GROMACS .gro file of C-alpha atoms in nm:
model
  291
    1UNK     CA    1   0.000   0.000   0.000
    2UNK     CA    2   0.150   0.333  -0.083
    3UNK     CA    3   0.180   0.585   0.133
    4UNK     CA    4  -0.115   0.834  -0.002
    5UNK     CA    5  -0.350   0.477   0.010
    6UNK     CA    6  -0.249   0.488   0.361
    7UNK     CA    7  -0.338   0.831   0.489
    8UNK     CA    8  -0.621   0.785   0.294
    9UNK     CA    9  -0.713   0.504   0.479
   10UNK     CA   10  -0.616   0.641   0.809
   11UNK     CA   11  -0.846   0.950   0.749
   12UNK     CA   12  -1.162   0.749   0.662
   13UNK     CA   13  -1.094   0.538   0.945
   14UNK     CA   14  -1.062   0.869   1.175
   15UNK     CA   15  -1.393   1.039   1.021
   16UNK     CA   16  -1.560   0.725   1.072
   17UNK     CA   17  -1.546   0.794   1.414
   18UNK     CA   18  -1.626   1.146   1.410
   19UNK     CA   19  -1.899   1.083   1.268
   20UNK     CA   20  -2.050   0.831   1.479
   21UNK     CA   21  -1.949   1.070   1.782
   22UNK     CA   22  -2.172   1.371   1.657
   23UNK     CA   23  -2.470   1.131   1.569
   24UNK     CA   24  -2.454   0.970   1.940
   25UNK     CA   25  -2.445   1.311   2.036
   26UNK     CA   26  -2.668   1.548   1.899
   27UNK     CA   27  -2.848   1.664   2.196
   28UNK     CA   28  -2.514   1.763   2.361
   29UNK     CA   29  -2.370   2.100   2.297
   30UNK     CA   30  -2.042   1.999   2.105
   31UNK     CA   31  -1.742   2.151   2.002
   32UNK     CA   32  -1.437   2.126   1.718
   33UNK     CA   33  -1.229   2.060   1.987
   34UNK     CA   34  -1.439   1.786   2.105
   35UNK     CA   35  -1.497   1.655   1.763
   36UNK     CA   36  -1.130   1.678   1.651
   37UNK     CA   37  -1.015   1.472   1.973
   38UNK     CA   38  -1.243   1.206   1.919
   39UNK     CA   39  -1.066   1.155   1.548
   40UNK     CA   40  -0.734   1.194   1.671
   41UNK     CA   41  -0.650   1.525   1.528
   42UNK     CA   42  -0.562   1.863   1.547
   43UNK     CA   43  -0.889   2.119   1.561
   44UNK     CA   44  -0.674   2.302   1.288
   45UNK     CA   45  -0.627   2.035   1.050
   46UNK     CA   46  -0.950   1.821   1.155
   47UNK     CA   47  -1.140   2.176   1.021
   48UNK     CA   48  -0.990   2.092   0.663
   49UNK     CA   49  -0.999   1.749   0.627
   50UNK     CA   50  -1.342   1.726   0.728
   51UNK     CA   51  -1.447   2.019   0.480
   52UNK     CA   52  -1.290   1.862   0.177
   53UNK     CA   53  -1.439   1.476   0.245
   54UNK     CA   54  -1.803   1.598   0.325
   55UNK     CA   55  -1.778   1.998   0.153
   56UNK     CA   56  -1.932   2.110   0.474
   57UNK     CA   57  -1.782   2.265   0.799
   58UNK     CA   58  -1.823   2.073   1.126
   59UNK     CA   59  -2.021   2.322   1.244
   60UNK     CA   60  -2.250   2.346   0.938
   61UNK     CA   61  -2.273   1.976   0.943
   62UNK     CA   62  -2.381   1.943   1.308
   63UNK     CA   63  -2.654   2.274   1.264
   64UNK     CA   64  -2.788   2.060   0.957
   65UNK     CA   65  -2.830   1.716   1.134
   66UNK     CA   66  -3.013   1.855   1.417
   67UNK     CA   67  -3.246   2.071   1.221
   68UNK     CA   68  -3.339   1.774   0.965
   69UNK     CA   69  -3.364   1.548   1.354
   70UNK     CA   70  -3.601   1.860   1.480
   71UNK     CA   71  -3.787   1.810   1.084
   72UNK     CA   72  -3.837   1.407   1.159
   73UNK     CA   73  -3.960   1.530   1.511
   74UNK     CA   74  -4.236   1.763   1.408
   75UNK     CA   75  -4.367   1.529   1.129
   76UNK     CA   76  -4.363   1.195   1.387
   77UNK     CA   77  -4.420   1.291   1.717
   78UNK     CA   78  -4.623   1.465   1.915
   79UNK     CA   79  -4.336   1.670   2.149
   80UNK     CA   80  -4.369   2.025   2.186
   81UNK     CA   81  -4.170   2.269   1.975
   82UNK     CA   82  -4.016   2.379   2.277
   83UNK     CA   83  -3.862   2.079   2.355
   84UNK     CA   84  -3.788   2.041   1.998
   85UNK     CA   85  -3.555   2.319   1.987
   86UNK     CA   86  -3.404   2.226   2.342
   87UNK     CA   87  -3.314   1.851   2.212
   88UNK     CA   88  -3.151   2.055   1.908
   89UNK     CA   89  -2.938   2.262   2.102
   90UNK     CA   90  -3.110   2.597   2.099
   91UNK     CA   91  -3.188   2.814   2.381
   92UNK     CA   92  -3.513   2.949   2.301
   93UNK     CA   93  -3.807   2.866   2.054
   94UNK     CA   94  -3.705   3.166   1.853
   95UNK     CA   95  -3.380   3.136   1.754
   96UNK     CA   96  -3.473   2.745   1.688
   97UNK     CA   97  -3.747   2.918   1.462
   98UNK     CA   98  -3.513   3.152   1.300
   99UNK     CA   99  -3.234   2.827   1.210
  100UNK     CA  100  -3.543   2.616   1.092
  101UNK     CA  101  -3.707   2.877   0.862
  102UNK     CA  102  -3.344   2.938   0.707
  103UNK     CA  103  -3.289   2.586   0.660
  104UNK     CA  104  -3.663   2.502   0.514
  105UNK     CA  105  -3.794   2.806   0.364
  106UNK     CA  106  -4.087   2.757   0.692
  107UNK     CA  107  -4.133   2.802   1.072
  108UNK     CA  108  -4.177   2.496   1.271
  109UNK     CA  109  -4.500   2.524   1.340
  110UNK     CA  110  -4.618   2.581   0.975
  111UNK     CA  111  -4.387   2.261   0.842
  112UNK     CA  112  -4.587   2.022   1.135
  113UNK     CA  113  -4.942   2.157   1.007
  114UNK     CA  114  -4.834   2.110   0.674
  115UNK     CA  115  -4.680   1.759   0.779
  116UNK     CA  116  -5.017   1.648   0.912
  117UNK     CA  117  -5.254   1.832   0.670
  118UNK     CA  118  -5.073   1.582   0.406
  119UNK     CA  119  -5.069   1.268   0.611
  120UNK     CA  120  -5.430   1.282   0.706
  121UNK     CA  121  -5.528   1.396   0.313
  122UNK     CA  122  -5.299   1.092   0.205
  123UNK     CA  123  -5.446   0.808   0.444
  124UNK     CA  124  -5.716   0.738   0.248
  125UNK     CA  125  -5.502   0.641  -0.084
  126UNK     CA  126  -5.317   0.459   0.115
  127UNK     CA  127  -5.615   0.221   0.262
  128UNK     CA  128  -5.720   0.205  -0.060
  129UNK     CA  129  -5.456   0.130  -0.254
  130UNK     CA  130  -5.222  -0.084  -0.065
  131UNK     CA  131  -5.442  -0.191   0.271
  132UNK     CA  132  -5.498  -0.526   0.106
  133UNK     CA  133  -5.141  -0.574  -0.020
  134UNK     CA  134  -4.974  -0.515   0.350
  135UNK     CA  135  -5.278  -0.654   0.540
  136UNK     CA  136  -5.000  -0.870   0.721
  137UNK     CA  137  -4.728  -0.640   0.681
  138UNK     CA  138  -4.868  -0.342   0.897
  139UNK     CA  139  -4.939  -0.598   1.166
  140UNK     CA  140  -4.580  -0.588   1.309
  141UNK     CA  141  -4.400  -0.785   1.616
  142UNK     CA  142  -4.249  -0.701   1.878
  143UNK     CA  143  -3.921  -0.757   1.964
  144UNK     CA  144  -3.670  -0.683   2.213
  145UNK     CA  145  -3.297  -0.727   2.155
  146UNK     CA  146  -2.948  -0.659   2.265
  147UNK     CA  147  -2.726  -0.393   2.155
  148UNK     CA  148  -2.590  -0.538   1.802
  149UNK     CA  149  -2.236  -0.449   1.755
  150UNK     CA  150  -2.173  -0.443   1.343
  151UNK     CA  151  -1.946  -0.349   1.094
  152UNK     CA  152  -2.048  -0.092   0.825
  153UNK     CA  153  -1.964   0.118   0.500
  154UNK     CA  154  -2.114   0.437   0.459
  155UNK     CA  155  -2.228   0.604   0.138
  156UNK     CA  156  -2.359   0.929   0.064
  157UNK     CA  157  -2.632   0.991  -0.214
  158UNK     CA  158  -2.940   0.888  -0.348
  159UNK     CA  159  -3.033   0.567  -0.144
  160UNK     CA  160  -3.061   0.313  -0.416
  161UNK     CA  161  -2.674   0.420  -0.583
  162UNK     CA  162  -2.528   0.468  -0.202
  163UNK     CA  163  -2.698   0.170  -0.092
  164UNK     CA  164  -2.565  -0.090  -0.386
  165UNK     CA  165  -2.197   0.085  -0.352
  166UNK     CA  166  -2.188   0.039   0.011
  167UNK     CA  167  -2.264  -0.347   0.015
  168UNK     CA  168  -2.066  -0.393  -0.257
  169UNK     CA  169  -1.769  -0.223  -0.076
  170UNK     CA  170  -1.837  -0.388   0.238
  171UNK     CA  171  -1.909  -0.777   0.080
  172UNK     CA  172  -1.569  -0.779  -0.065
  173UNK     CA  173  -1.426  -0.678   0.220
  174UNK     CA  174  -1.609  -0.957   0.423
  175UNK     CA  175  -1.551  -1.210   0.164
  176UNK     CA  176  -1.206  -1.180   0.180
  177UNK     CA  177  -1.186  -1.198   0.537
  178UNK     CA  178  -1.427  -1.502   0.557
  179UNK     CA  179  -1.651  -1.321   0.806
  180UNK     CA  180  -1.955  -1.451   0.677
  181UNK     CA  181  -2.119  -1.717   0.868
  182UNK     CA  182  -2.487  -1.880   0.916
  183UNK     CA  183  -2.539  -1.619   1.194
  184UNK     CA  184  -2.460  -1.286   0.993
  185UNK     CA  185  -2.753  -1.051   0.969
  186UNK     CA  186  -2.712  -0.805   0.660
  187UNK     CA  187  -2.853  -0.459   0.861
  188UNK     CA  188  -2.904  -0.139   0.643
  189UNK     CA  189  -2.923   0.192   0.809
  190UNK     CA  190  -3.096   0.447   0.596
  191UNK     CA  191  -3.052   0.781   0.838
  192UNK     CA  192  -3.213   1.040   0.625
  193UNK     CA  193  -3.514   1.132   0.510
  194UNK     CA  194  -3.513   1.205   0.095
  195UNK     CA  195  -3.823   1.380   0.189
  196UNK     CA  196  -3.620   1.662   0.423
  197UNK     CA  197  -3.254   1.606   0.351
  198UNK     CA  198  -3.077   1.677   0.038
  199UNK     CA  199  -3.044   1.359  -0.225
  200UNK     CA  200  -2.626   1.449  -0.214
  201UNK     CA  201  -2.606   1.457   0.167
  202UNK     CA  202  -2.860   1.141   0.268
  203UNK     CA  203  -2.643   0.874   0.453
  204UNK     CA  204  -2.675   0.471   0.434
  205UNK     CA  205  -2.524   0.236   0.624
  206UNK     CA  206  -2.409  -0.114   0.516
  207UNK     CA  207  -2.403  -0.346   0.814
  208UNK     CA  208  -2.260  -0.674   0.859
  209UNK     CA  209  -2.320  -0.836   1.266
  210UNK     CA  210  -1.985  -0.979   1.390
  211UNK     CA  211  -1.972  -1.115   1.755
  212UNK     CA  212  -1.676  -0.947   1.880
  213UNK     CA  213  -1.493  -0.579   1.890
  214UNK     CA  214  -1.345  -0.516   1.568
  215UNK     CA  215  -1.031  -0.227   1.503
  216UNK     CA  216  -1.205  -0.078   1.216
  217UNK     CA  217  -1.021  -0.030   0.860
  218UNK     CA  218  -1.023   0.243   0.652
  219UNK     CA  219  -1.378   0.299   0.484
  220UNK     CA  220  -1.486  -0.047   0.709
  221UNK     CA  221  -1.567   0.128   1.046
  222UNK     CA  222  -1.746  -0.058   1.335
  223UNK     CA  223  -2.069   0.102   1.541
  224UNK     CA  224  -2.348  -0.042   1.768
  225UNK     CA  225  -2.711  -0.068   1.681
  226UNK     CA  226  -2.901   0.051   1.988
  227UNK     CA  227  -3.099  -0.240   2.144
  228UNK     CA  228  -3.455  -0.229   2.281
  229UNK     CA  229  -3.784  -0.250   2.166
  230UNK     CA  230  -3.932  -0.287   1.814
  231UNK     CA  231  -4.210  -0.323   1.637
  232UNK     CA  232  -4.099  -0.514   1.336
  233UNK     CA  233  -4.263  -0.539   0.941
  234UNK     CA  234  -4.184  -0.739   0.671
  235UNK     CA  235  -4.212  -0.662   0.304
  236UNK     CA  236  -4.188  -0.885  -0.005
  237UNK     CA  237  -4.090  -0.744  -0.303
  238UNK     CA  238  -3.879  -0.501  -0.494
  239UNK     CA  239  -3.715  -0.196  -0.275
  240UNK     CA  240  -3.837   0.019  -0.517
  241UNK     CA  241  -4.205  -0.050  -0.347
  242UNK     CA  242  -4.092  -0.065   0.018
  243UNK     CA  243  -4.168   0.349   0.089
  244UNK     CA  244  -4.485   0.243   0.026
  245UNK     CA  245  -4.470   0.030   0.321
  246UNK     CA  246  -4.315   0.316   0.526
  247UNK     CA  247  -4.622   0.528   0.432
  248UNK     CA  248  -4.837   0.316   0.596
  249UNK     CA  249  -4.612   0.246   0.904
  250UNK     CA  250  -4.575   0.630   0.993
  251UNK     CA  251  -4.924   0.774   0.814
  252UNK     CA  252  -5.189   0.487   0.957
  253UNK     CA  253  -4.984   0.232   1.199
  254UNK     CA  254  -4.827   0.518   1.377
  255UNK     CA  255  -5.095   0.713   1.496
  256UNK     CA  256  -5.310   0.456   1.568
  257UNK     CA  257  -5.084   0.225   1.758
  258UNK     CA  258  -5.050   0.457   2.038
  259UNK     CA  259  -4.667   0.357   2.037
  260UNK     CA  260  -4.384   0.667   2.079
  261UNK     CA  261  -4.079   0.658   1.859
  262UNK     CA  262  -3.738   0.638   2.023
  263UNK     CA  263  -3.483   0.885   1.883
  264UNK     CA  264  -3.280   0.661   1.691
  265UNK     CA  265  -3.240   0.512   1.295
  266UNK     CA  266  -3.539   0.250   1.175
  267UNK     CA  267  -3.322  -0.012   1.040
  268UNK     CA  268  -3.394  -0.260   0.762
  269UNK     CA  269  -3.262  -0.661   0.807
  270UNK     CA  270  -3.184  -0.855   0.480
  271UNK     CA  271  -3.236  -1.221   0.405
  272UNK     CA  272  -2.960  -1.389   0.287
  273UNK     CA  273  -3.105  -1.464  -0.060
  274UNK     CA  274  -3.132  -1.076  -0.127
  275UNK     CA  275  -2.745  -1.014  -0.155
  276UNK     CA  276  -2.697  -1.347  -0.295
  277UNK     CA  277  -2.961  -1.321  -0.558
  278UNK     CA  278  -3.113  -1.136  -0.893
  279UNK     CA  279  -3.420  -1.192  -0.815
  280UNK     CA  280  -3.655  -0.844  -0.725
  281UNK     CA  281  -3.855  -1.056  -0.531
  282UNK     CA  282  -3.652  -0.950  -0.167
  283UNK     CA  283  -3.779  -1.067   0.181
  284UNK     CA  284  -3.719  -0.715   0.398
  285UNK     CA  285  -3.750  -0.667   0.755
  286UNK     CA  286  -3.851  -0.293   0.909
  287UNK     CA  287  -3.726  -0.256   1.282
  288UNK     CA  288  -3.883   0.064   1.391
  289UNK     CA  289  -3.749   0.146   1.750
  290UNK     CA  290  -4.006   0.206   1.991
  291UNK     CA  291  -4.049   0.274   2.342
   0.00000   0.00000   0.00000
């Protein structure tokens, strides 16, 4: 490996874990310093090599990952805007107001009557449409489980191109390592919203379980999967179709079930057959994280 491969490598492998740091911590107030420590590097030079691998500043990063988290908030859940803004790291309703409106184009409380105007004008295609087709699927289980520790490739993009470029990354990785066995779960972490983030800037996570700690390597970084409840749906069937199962999950399950989101990812568990085959006719698990 040449030297340039190497700091290359050393980099990813030291964002990797910046990353994860500001996503575990979004509700604390955090810092460059902070950040930079976490990856190992100088605030100075941590400033630059984290502006020209994600062309945005820490800072601007951090702002926009809290306001699209506030976004998620006001569309799912019924928590004050108050609170909102507090869990986002503003002071005051008003200047969380002011940072939403110049991120969206609207105030808070405009974008969750909006939100809601369209989910209750959209419920009835839904049941009418696609209430037969999911009849099972919307009836979910529950499950609790342990913390699963994983390793992962992130991509950045449209989720079907970032999706099929992080497994392939990450399956030739594992392949060649032979850590592939009968008890791997494929896990795929799909942290934005296209509907509020940016197409360039949504993130996906390809997961592989592994049963012990693993020193990540380069692009191959290693993270937990919160544990805990979840009320779990299955879909059969191309990806391309599977929002249609989230519409129904969040627009008529949601609201109905009486059940509060927890502030974490949704996460989506492969069979084995759907890496290994051509096929479009994929068996898909939804793990929606509940309290």
């Amino acid at each position: 490996m040449s030297l340039k491969d190497q700091t290359v490598q050393d980099h990813q492998e030291r964002l990797n874990r910046a990353l994860l740091f500001i996503e575990r911590n979004l509700e604390q107030p955090l810092s460059l310093e902070e950040v930079a420590k976490e990856a190992f590097f100088s605030p100075f030079h941590f400033h630059r090599v984290f502006s020209a691998y994600l062309s945005e500043s820490v800072y601007t990063y951090i702002r926009r990952l809290r306001l699209e988290r506030a976004a998620v908030m006001l569309k799912n859940q019924p928590i004050s805007i108050t609170d909102i803004a507090l869990k986002s790291g503003y002071d005051t309703p008003a200047s969380f107001t002011k940072a939403f409106k110049q991120l969206f184009g609207i105030n808070p409380r405009a974008y969750r009557r909006k939100e809601l105007n369209l989910t209750h004008a959209l419920k009835p295609v839904f049941k009418e449409h696609f209430q037969n087709q999911y009849h099972e699927a919307i009836k979910p289980d529950y499950k609790k489980i342990p913390d699963q520790q994983v390793l992962f490739v992130r991509r950045r993009g449209p989720y079907q191109k970032a999706a099929q470029s992080a497994w392939s990354s990450l399956m030739r990785y594992a392949y060649r390592r032979k850590l592939l066995g009968p008890e791997t779960r494929a896990i795929g972490i799909s942290r934005d919203d296209p509907k509020i983030t940016a197409e360039e800037n949504i993130r996906y996570d390809a997961c592989l379980t592994v049963k012990q700690d693993f020193k990540p390597e380069g692009e191959v970084g290693f993270q937990t999967i919160t544990g805990g409840n979840y009320a779990v749906f299955f879909h059969r069937g191309s990806f391309e179709k599977i929002g249609e199962l989230y519409n129904l999950i969040f627009g008529n399950w949601l609201p109905a079930s009486g059940k509060k989101l927890r502030d974490i990812p949704c996460f989506e568990v492969y069979s084995s057959e759907n890496l290994r085959s051509k096929s479009r006719d994929y068996k898909t698990e939804i793990w929606i994280p509940i309290t």
